[in-house]
PDB file of C-alpha atoms in Angstrom:
ATOM      1  CA  MET C   1     -26.725   9.256 -12.109  1.00 67.00           C
ATOM      2  CA  LYS C   2     -29.549  12.052 -12.904  1.00 68.00           C
ATOM      3  CA  LYS C   3     -31.832   9.855 -10.591  1.00 79.00           C
ATOM      4  CA  ASN C   4     -29.522   9.017  -8.193  1.00 83.00           C
ATOM      5  CA  TRP C   5     -28.343  12.586  -7.363  1.00 88.00           C
ATOM      6  CA  LYS C   6     -32.176  13.677  -7.577  1.00 86.00           C
ATOM      7  CA  TYR C   7     -32.928  11.514  -4.936  1.00 86.00           C
ATOM      8  CA  ALA C   8     -30.098  12.608  -2.473  1.00 86.00           C
ATOM      9  CA  TRP C   9     -30.025  15.943  -3.257  1.00 89.00           C
ATOM     10  CA  GLY C  10     -34.193  15.809  -2.269  1.00 87.00           C
ATOM     11  CA  SER C  11     -32.826  15.226   0.941  1.00 86.00           C
ATOM     12  CA  ALA C  12     -32.231  18.084   3.226  1.00 89.00           C
ATOM     13  CA  ALA C  13     -29.981  16.535   5.684  1.00 88.00           C
ATOM     14  CA  PHE C  14     -27.712  15.426   2.475  1.00 90.00           C
ATOM     15  CA  ARG C  15     -27.866  19.077   0.905  1.00 92.00           C
ATOM     16  CA  VAL C  16     -26.298  20.410   4.264  1.00 92.00           C
ATOM     17  CA  HIS C  17     -23.836  18.227   4.762  1.00 93.00           C
ATOM     18  CA  PHE C  18     -22.562  17.998   1.191  1.00 94.00           C
ATOM     19  CA  ILE C  19     -22.386  21.705   1.018  1.00 96.00           C
ATOM     20  CA  LEU C  20     -20.521  21.968   4.662  1.00 96.00           C
ATOM     21  CA  THR C  21     -18.201  19.084   3.741  1.00 96.00           C
ATOM     22  CA  ILE C  22     -17.072  21.175   0.350  1.00 97.00           C
ATOM     23  CA  LEU C  23     -16.292  24.269   2.596  1.00 98.00           C
ATOM     24  CA  PHE C  24     -14.512  22.488   5.199  1.00 97.00           C
ATOM     25  CA  GLY C  25     -12.533  20.514   2.612  1.00 96.00           C
ATOM     26  CA  ILE C  26     -11.399  23.794   1.079  1.00 96.00           C
ATOM     27  CA  LEU C  27     -10.761  25.317   4.421  1.00 97.00           C
ATOM     28  CA  LEU C  28      -8.655  22.324   5.756  1.00 96.00           C
ATOM     29  CA  ALA C  29      -6.510  22.507   1.809  1.00 93.00           C
ATOM     30  CA  ALA C  30      -5.702  26.209   2.427  1.00 93.00           C
ATOM     31  CA  PHE C  31      -4.410  25.661   5.949  1.00 95.00           C
ATOM     32  CA  ALA C  32      -2.772  22.553   5.426  1.00 93.00           C
ATOM     33  CA  ASP C  33       0.378  23.958   3.232  1.00 88.00           C
ATOM     34  CA  HIS C  34       1.176  26.153   6.098  1.00 92.00           C
ATOM     35  CA  PHE C  35       0.896  23.309   8.306  1.00 96.00           C
ATOM     36  CA  PHE C  36       3.466  20.834   6.616  1.00 94.00           C
ATOM     37  CA  GLN C  37       5.821  23.653   6.165  1.00 93.00           C
ATOM     38  CA  PHE C  38       5.704  23.983   9.843  1.00 96.00           C
ATOM     39  CA  ILE C  39       6.123  20.410  10.198  1.00 96.00           C
ATOM     40  CA  GLN C  40       8.738  20.613   7.812  1.00 95.00           C
ATOM     41  CA  ALA C  41      10.906  23.271   9.531  1.00 94.00           C
ATOM     42  CA  ARG C  42      11.226  21.965  12.914  1.00 95.00           C
ATOM     43  CA  PRO C  43      13.431  19.358  14.329  1.00 95.00           C
ATOM     44  CA  GLY C  44      12.239  15.711  14.749  1.00 95.00           C
ATOM     45  CA  HIS C  45      13.640  12.347  16.057  1.00 95.00           C
ATOM     46  CA  LEU C  46      14.890   9.444  14.211  1.00 96.00           C
ATOM     47  CA  ILE C  47      13.836   5.905  15.416  1.00 95.00           C
ATOM     48  CA  GLY C  48      15.168   2.495  14.534  1.00 94.00           C
ATOM     49  CA  ASP C  49      13.613   0.357  11.208  1.00 96.00           C
ATOM     50  CA  ALA C  50      14.794  -3.189  10.579  1.00 96.00           C
ATOM     51  CA  VAL C  51      12.472  -3.603   7.758  1.00 97.00           C
ATOM     52  CA  LEU C  52      13.708  -0.439   6.196  1.00 97.00           C
ATOM     53  CA  ASP C  53      17.905  -1.120   7.131  1.00 96.00           C
ATOM     54  CA  TRP C  54      17.192  -5.117   5.299  1.00 97.00           C
ATOM     55  CA  ILE C  55      15.005  -3.549   2.407  1.00 96.00           C
ATOM     56  CA  PRO C  56      17.558  -1.732  -0.257  1.00 95.00           C
ATOM     57  CA  PRO C  57      16.099   1.879  -1.274  1.00 96.00           C
ATOM     58  CA  TYR C  58      14.290   2.384  -5.095  1.00 96.00           C
ATOM     59  CA  ASP C  59      12.715   4.981  -6.408  1.00 96.00           C
ATOM     60  CA  MET C  60       9.477   4.041  -6.708  1.00 97.00           C
ATOM     61  CA  SER C  61       7.824   7.144  -7.184  1.00 95.00           C
ATOM     62  CA  VAL C  62       5.990   6.460 -10.652  1.00 95.00           C
ATOM     63  CA  TYR C  63       4.399   3.196  -9.778  1.00 97.00           C
ATOM     64  CA  ILE C  64       2.967   4.958  -6.427  1.00 97.00           C
ATOM     65  CA  PHE C  65       1.487   7.902  -8.127  1.00 96.00           C
ATOM     66  CA  ALA C  66       0.150   6.076 -11.002  1.00 96.00           C
ATOM     67  CA  LEU C  67      -1.308   3.154  -8.345  1.00 97.00           C
ATOM     68  CA  LEU C  68      -2.449   5.863  -6.444  1.00 97.00           C
ATOM     69  CA  TYR C  69      -4.286   8.209  -9.204  1.00 96.00           C
ATOM     70  CA  VAL C  70      -5.869   5.118 -10.749  1.00 97.00           C
ATOM     71  CA  GLY C  71      -7.413   4.224  -7.957  1.00 97.00           C
ATOM     72  CA  VAL C  72      -8.987   7.419  -7.150  1.00 97.00           C
ATOM     73  CA  ILE C  73     -10.089   7.508 -10.668  1.00 96.00           C
ATOM     74  CA  LEU C  74     -12.095   4.360 -10.330  1.00 96.00           C
ATOM     75  CA  ALA C  75     -13.097   4.408  -7.149  1.00 96.00           C
ATOM     76  CA  VAL C  76     -14.101   8.825  -6.846  1.00 95.00           C
ATOM     77  CA  GLY C  77     -15.715   8.165 -10.245  1.00 95.00           C
ATOM     78  CA  THR C  78     -17.727   5.324  -9.521  1.00 94.00           C
ATOM     79  CA  ALA C  79     -19.493   7.180  -6.462  1.00 93.00           C
ATOM     80  CA  ILE C  80     -19.977  10.639  -8.449  1.00 92.00           C
ATOM     81  CA  ILE C  81     -21.715   8.016 -11.258  1.00 90.00           C
ATOM     82  CA  ASN C  82     -23.957   6.123  -9.198  1.00 88.00           C
ATOM     83  CA  GLU C  83     -23.544   6.496  -5.568  1.00 90.00           C
ATOM     84  CA  PRO C  84     -23.567  10.016  -4.046  1.00 92.00           C
ATOM     85  CA  GLU C  85     -24.258   9.084  -0.287  1.00 91.00           C
ATOM     86  CA  VAL C  86     -21.080   6.821  -0.768  1.00 92.00           C
ATOM     87  CA  LEU C  87     -19.013   9.635  -2.120  1.00 94.00           C
ATOM     88  CA  LEU C  88     -20.309  12.402   0.464  1.00 94.00           C
ATOM     89  CA  THR C  89     -19.000   9.634   3.356  1.00 94.00           C
ATOM     90  CA  GLY C  90     -15.759   9.464   1.626  1.00 95.00           C
ATOM     91  CA  MET C  91     -15.396  12.955   1.558  1.00 96.00           C
ATOM     92  CA  GLN C  92     -16.318  13.190   4.898  1.00 96.00           C
ATOM     93  CA  ALA C  93     -14.004   9.948   6.208  1.00 97.00           C
ATOM     94  CA  TYR C  94     -11.277  11.766   3.845  1.00 97.00           C
ATOM     95  CA  ILE C  95     -11.328  14.893   5.969  1.00 98.00           C
ATOM     96  CA  LEU C  96     -11.331  12.912   9.154  1.00 97.00           C
ATOM     97  CA  LEU C  97      -8.412  11.237   8.372  1.00 98.00           C
ATOM     98  CA  SER C  98      -6.536  13.881   7.267  1.00 98.00           C
ATOM     99  CA  LEU C  99      -7.070  15.687  10.894  1.00 98.00           C
ATOM    100  CA  MET C 100      -6.085  12.860  12.197  1.00 98.00           C
ATOM    101  CA  ARG C 101      -3.387  12.753  10.185  1.00 98.00           C
ATOM    102  CA  MET C 102      -2.485  16.335  11.233  1.00 98.00           C
ATOM    103  CA  ALA C 103      -2.875  15.694  15.278  1.00 98.00           C
ATOM    104  CA  THR C 104      -0.183  12.672  14.870  1.00 98.00           C
ATOM    105  CA  LEU C 105       1.948  14.698  12.666  1.00 98.00           C
ATOM    106  CA  TYR C 106       1.811  17.472  15.297  1.00 97.00           C
ATOM    107  CA  PHE C 107       2.430  15.428  18.600  1.00 97.00           C
ATOM    108  CA  ILE C 108       5.130  13.129  16.748  1.00 96.00           C
ATOM    109  CA  PRO C 109       7.670  14.793  15.190  1.00 96.00           C
ATOM    110  CA  LEU C 110      10.142  12.585  13.278  1.00 97.00           C
ATOM    111  CA  GLU C 111      13.233  12.765  10.670  1.00 97.00           C
ATOM    112  CA  PRO C 112      12.766  10.558   7.505  1.00 97.00           C
ATOM    113  CA  HIS C 113      14.732   7.631   7.240  1.00 96.00           C
ATOM    114  CA  PRO C 114      19.041   8.407   6.158  1.00 95.00           C
ATOM    115  CA  GLY C 115      18.055   5.613   3.316  1.00 95.00           C
ATOM    116  CA  LEU C 116      15.076   8.171   1.824  1.00 96.00           C
ATOM    117  CA  VAL C 117      14.406   8.835  -1.419  1.00 96.00           C
ATOM    118  CA  LEU C 118      12.380  11.672  -2.231  1.00 92.00           C
ATOM    119  CA  LEU C 119       9.157  10.916  -3.365  1.00 92.00           C
ATOM    120  CA  GLU C 120       8.011  13.223  -6.226  1.00 88.00           C
ATOM    121  CA  ASP C 121       5.061  12.909  -8.246  1.00 86.00           C
ATOM    122  CA  PRO C 122       6.141  12.373 -12.120  1.00 83.00           C
ATOM    123  CA  PHE C 123       2.720  13.546 -13.268  1.00 75.00           C
ATOM    124  CA  VAL C 124       1.365  16.717 -11.968  1.00 68.00           C
ATOM    125  CA  GLY C 125       4.204  17.419  -9.456  1.00 62.00           C
ATOM    126  CA  TYR C 126       5.743  20.484 -11.745  1.00 58.00           C
ATOM    127  CA  LEU C 127       2.000  21.945 -10.476  1.00 59.00           C
ATOM    128  CA  ILE C 128       1.865  21.663  -6.894  1.00 59.00           C
ATOM    129  CA  TYR C 129       5.230  21.613  -5.821  1.00 56.00           C
ATOM    130  CA  LYS C 130       6.804  24.519  -6.703  1.00 55.00           C
ATOM    131  CA  GLU C 131       9.890  24.604  -4.328  1.00 62.00           C
ATOM    132  CA  ASN C 132       9.880  22.840  -0.597  1.00 72.00           C
ATOM    133  CA  ILE C 133       9.085  18.995  -0.806  1.00 82.00           C
ATOM    134  CA  ILE C 134       7.939  17.582   2.220  1.00 90.00           C
ATOM    135  CA  THR C 135       9.430  14.652   3.691  1.00 94.00           C
ATOM    136  CA  LYS C 136       8.506  14.856   7.335  1.00 95.00           C
ATOM    137  CA  ASP C 137       4.834  13.836   7.098  1.00 95.00           C
ATOM    138  CA  LEU C 138       5.533  10.690   8.394  1.00 96.00           C
ATOM    139  CA  PHE C 139       3.497   8.855  11.326  1.00 95.00           C
ATOM    140  CA  PHE C 140       0.977   8.041   9.483  1.00 95.00           C
ATOM    141  CA  SER C 141       1.275   7.134   5.881  1.00 97.00           C
ATOM    142  CA  GLY C 142      -1.397   9.568   3.589  1.00 96.00           C
ATOM    143  CA  HIS C 143      -1.399   7.609   0.872  1.00 97.00           C
ATOM    144  CA  VAL C 144      -1.447   4.290   2.205  1.00 98.00           C
ATOM    145  CA  SER C 145      -4.583   5.308   4.304  1.00 98.00           C
ATOM    146  CA  ALA C 146      -6.375   6.934   1.280  1.00 97.00           C
ATOM    147  CA  MET C 147      -5.938   3.971  -0.734  1.00 98.00           C
ATOM    148  CA  PHE C 148      -7.608   2.066   2.111  1.00 98.00           C
ATOM    149  CA  LEU C 149      -9.825   4.252   2.603  1.00 97.00           C
ATOM    150  CA  LEU C 150     -11.244   4.182  -0.894  1.00 97.00           C
ATOM    151  CA  TYR C 151     -11.023   0.280  -0.788  1.00 97.00           C
ATOM    152  CA  LEU C 152     -13.493   0.825   2.822  1.00 95.00           C
ATOM    153  CA  THR C 153     -16.231   2.783   1.157  1.00 93.00           C
ATOM    154  CA  ALA C 154     -15.965   1.579  -2.456  1.00 93.00           C
ATOM    155  CA  THR C 155     -19.034  -0.753  -3.251  1.00 89.00           C
ATOM    156  CA  GLY C 156     -19.018  -3.343  -5.791  1.00 89.00           C
ATOM    157  CA  ARG C 157     -16.858  -7.257  -5.442  1.00 92.00           C
ATOM    158  CA  ASN C 158     -14.793  -6.236  -8.216  1.00 96.00           C
ATOM    159  CA  LEU C 159     -14.019  -2.416  -7.584  1.00 96.00           C
ATOM    160  CA  ARG C 160     -13.015  -3.557  -3.922  1.00 96.00           C
ATOM    161  CA  ILE C 161     -10.510  -6.495  -4.873  1.00 97.00           C
ATOM    162  CA  PHE C 162      -8.793  -3.973  -7.222  1.00 98.00           C
ATOM    163  CA  LEU C 163      -8.424  -1.691  -4.345  1.00 98.00           C
ATOM    164  CA  ALA C 164      -7.710  -3.909  -1.908  1.00 98.00           C
ATOM    165  CA  ALA C 165      -4.514  -4.932  -4.273  1.00 98.00           C
ATOM    166  CA  ASP C 166      -3.894  -1.034  -4.832  1.00 98.00           C
ATOM    167  CA  THR C 167      -2.971  -0.531  -1.260  1.00 98.00           C
ATOM    168  CA  VAL C 168      -0.929  -3.426  -0.816  1.00 98.00           C
ATOM    169  CA  LEU C 169       0.963  -2.561  -3.883  1.00 98.00           C
ATOM    170  CA  VAL C 170       1.145   0.811  -2.802  1.00 98.00           C
ATOM    171  CA  ALA C 171       2.297  -0.213   0.800  1.00 98.00           C
ATOM    172  CA  ILE C 172       5.186  -2.149  -0.785  1.00 98.00           C
ATOM    173  CA  CYS C 173       6.423   0.225  -2.721  1.00 98.00           C
ATOM    174  CA  MET C 174       6.232   3.044  -0.212  1.00 98.00           C
ATOM    175  CA  LEU C 175       9.061   0.781   1.867  1.00 97.00           C
ATOM    176  CA  PHE C 176      11.167   0.127  -0.686  1.00 98.00           C
ATOM    177  CA  GLN C 177      10.902   4.215  -1.288  1.00 98.00           C
ATOM    178  CA  HIS C 178      11.949   4.440   2.368  1.00 97.00           C
ATOM    179  CA  ALA C 179       9.278   7.568   2.482  1.00 95.00           C
ATOM    180  CA  HIS C 180       7.793   6.132   5.297  1.00 97.00           C
ATOM    181  CA  TYR C 181       8.762   4.031   8.189  1.00 98.00           C
ATOM    182  CA  THR C 182       7.400   0.650   8.535  1.00 98.00           C
ATOM    183  CA  VAL C 183       5.020   1.821  11.384  1.00 98.00           C
ATOM    184  CA  ASP C 184       3.758   4.652   9.518  1.00 98.00           C
ATOM    185  CA  ILE C 185       2.518   2.050   6.927  1.00 98.00           C
ATOM    186  CA  VAL C 186       1.453  -0.401   9.284  1.00 98.00           C
ATOM    187  CA  ALA C 187      -0.860   2.265  11.334  1.00 98.00           C
ATOM    188  CA  ALA C 188      -2.511   3.510   8.440  1.00 98.00           C
ATOM    189  CA  PRO C 189      -5.159   1.460   7.808  1.00 98.00           C
ATOM    190  CA  PHE C 190      -6.304   1.614  11.430  1.00 98.00           C
ATOM    191  CA  PHE C 191      -6.729   5.448  10.875  1.00 98.00           C
ATOM    192  CA  ALA C 192      -8.578   4.980   7.875  1.00 98.00           C
ATOM    193  CA  LEU C 193     -11.055   2.168   9.594  1.00 97.00           C
ATOM    194  CA  LEU C 194     -11.642   4.874  12.551  1.00 97.00           C
ATOM    195  CA  SER C 195     -12.638   7.498  10.029  1.00 97.00           C
ATOM    196  CA  CYS C 196     -14.278   5.621   7.345  1.00 94.00           C
ATOM    197  CA  TYR C 197     -16.551   4.317  11.043  1.00 94.00           C
ATOM    198  CA  LEU C 198     -16.946   7.806  12.288  1.00 93.00           C
ATOM    199  CA  ALA C 199     -18.272   9.046   8.659  1.00 92.00           C
ATOM    200  CA  GLY C 200     -20.181   6.172   8.697  1.00 85.00           C
ATOM    201  CA  ARG C 201     -22.229   7.075  11.959  1.00 73.00           C
ATOM    202  CA  ARG C 202     -23.013  10.645  10.291  1.00 64.00           C
ATOM    203  CA  THR C 203     -24.492   8.338   7.362  1.00 60.00           C
ATOM    204  CA  ILE C 204     -26.755   6.477   9.442  1.00 56.00           C
ATOM    205  CA  THR C 205     -28.402   9.675  10.849  1.00 53.00           C
ATOM    206  CA  THR C 206     -28.548  11.462   7.702  1.00 54.00           C
ATOM    207  CA  GLN C 207     -30.545   8.502   6.338  1.00 54.00           C
ATOM    208  CA  THR C 208     -32.776   8.422   9.417  1.00 49.00           C
ATOM    209  CA  ALA C 209     -33.531  12.177   8.568  1.00 50.00           C
ATOM    210  CA  ALA C 210     -34.373  11.458   5.325  1.00 50.00           C
ATOM    211  CA  LEU C 211     -36.858   8.389   5.947  1.00 48.00           C
ATOM    212  CA  ARG C 212     -38.599  10.758   8.789  1.00 49.00           C
ATOM    213  CA  ASN C 213     -39.442  13.660   6.280  1.00 53.00           C
ATOM    214  CA  GLU C 214     -40.613  11.748   3.645  1.00 50.00           C
ATOM    215  CA  PRO C 215     -44.295  11.589   3.039  1.00 47.00           C
TER     216      PRO C 215
END
């Protein structure tokens, strides 16, 4: 762990990107609360969804967040211990993904499906969601896209297989929760792919700069 971080931190390009990414992530998190309150307050449009009309609604909150937290802990923990560059790329990809999601939420206002079962975090929800629960953050699914992003950025065959299965299970649970339209879930991996590709371009540039600076 120390050797990997020592090597990565020895690159000026890595240090600059890492610090700026942390700072931008903090600013984005501070802005996100106000943005989602705005999204929740404005009217949206209902859309037809034959899949949700066919699937009976169930509260899958415990399963969704259990799958999410296990995937995040394994993927991020592995990156922190062994792969600082993967960690940085993943953080930057997630920021890009969040910006894309804010853009789609702003330009595509939707109302939740009538069969919606409120998605509540049973583990730390009482610390985060004090009053208002957001239900209009629909297109596209943040949970599914985040899980797929973890799969894309992970290394190691076993971890990637686990995260792929984890992503599929989260997507299925979200359908039963009726927390997202089917199109929200289907579109999520494509946005994750795009954000990962853009962040990966930064990785190539940074690694090239590091090689040029090596004695």
